[in-house]
XYZ file of C-alpha atoms in Angstrom:
107
model
C 12.413 23.794 -29.874
C 9.096 22.712 -28.375
C 9.422 21.293 -24.830
C 8.396 17.681 -24.286
C 4.857 17.281 -23.027
C 5.693 14.187 -21.014
C 8.786 13.925 -18.844
C 9.848 10.591 -20.306
C 13.090 9.118 -21.559
C 13.424 7.838 -25.123
C 10.569 5.537 -26.102
C 13.134 3.279 -27.799
C 14.948 2.914 -24.476
C 11.678 2.265 -22.649
C 10.704 -0.384 -25.212
C 14.107 -2.066 -24.873
C 13.765 -1.953 -21.098
C 10.221 -3.382 -21.089
C 11.181 -6.338 -23.258
C 14.361 -6.944 -21.235
C 12.463 -6.792 -17.958
C 9.715 -9.086 -19.212
C 12.211 -11.688 -20.404
C 14.895 -10.918 -17.806
C 17.237 -11.271 -20.763
C 18.874 -8.750 -23.092
C 19.357 -11.532 -25.652
C 15.652 -12.464 -25.777
C 14.646 -8.789 -25.811
C 17.021 -8.186 -28.715
C 15.593 -11.135 -30.622
C 12.021 -9.943 -30.046
C 12.803 -6.380 -31.126
C 15.043 -7.296 -34.062
C 18.096 -5.732 -32.448
C 21.486 -6.899 -31.227
C 22.098 -7.567 -27.539
C 24.681 -4.778 -27.503
C 22.082 -2.298 -28.753
C 19.693 -3.355 -25.993
C 22.474 -3.002 -23.440
C 23.257 0.531 -24.700
C 19.578 1.514 -24.536
C 19.360 0.225 -20.957
C 22.565 2.058 -19.994
C 21.207 5.283 -21.522
C 17.960 4.844 -19.596
C 19.787 4.122 -16.334
C 21.990 7.195 -16.862
C 18.934 9.345 -17.621
C 17.147 8.131 -14.479
C 20.277 8.129 -12.345
C 19.586 4.669 -10.912
C 20.290 1.088 -11.974
C 17.298 -0.859 -13.268
C 18.922 -4.280 -13.360
C 21.297 -6.201 -11.136
C 23.550 -8.487 -13.104
C 24.802 -11.585 -11.301
C 26.830 -13.587 -13.769
C 24.377 -14.543 -16.476
C 21.339 -13.855 -14.267
C 19.479 -10.578 -14.705
C 17.242 -9.245 -11.924
C 15.223 -6.041 -11.606
C 16.090 -3.505 -8.949
C 13.347 -1.809 -6.961
C 13.309 1.080 -9.453
C 13.260 -1.427 -12.320
C 10.244 -3.211 -10.836
C 8.446 0.109 -10.354
C 8.921 1.325 -13.913
C 8.282 -2.124 -15.421
C 4.981 -2.422 -13.578
C 3.720 0.848 -15.032
C 5.069 0.177 -18.528
C 3.616 -3.340 -18.699
C 0.218 -2.147 -17.499
C 0.154 0.820 -19.890
C 1.256 -1.240 -22.886
C -1.338 -3.903 -22.094
C -4.079 -1.253 -22.013
C -2.838 0.265 -25.279
C -2.755 -3.195 -26.863
C -6.346 -3.837 -25.795
C -7.490 -0.553 -27.353
C -5.623 -1.314 -30.589
C -7.239 -4.764 -30.765
C -10.678 -3.235 -30.189
C -10.132 -0.626 -32.899
C -8.979 -3.285 -35.357
C -11.956 -5.467 -34.458
C -14.376 -2.562 -34.965
C -12.680 -0.976 -38.005
C -15.895 -0.379 -39.896
C -17.467 1.517 -37.002
C -14.357 3.669 -36.525
C -14.037 4.314 -40.268
C -17.703 5.350 -40.481
C -17.335 7.814 -37.616
C -14.152 9.243 -39.164
C -15.888 9.672 -42.517
C -18.838 11.402 -40.860
C -16.450 13.772 -39.106
C -14.497 14.700 -42.253
C -17.557 15.145 -44.477
C -19.154 17.838 -42.326
């Protein structure tokens, strides 16, 4: 087995966490991701177990981020925003990117 290049938990768990943290709601995260709330909750629990710290504090129906949750959310949100900007730029400039790919493969 090839070792992981990045020391990261499951990307599915990170995606579930990011949406949950952004909405401060497992229900809204589940709706956005096309999942059930229980699946989101399991992904968060897996992530918390992997990290060894809680990421959310649950007070009745209110969901709040812990210090660790705020730290990881900040990095995830920033990274995903940057990735989204690059994807938009590539889509906007498809013809330029396609031309450079064709030039590379035809040599």
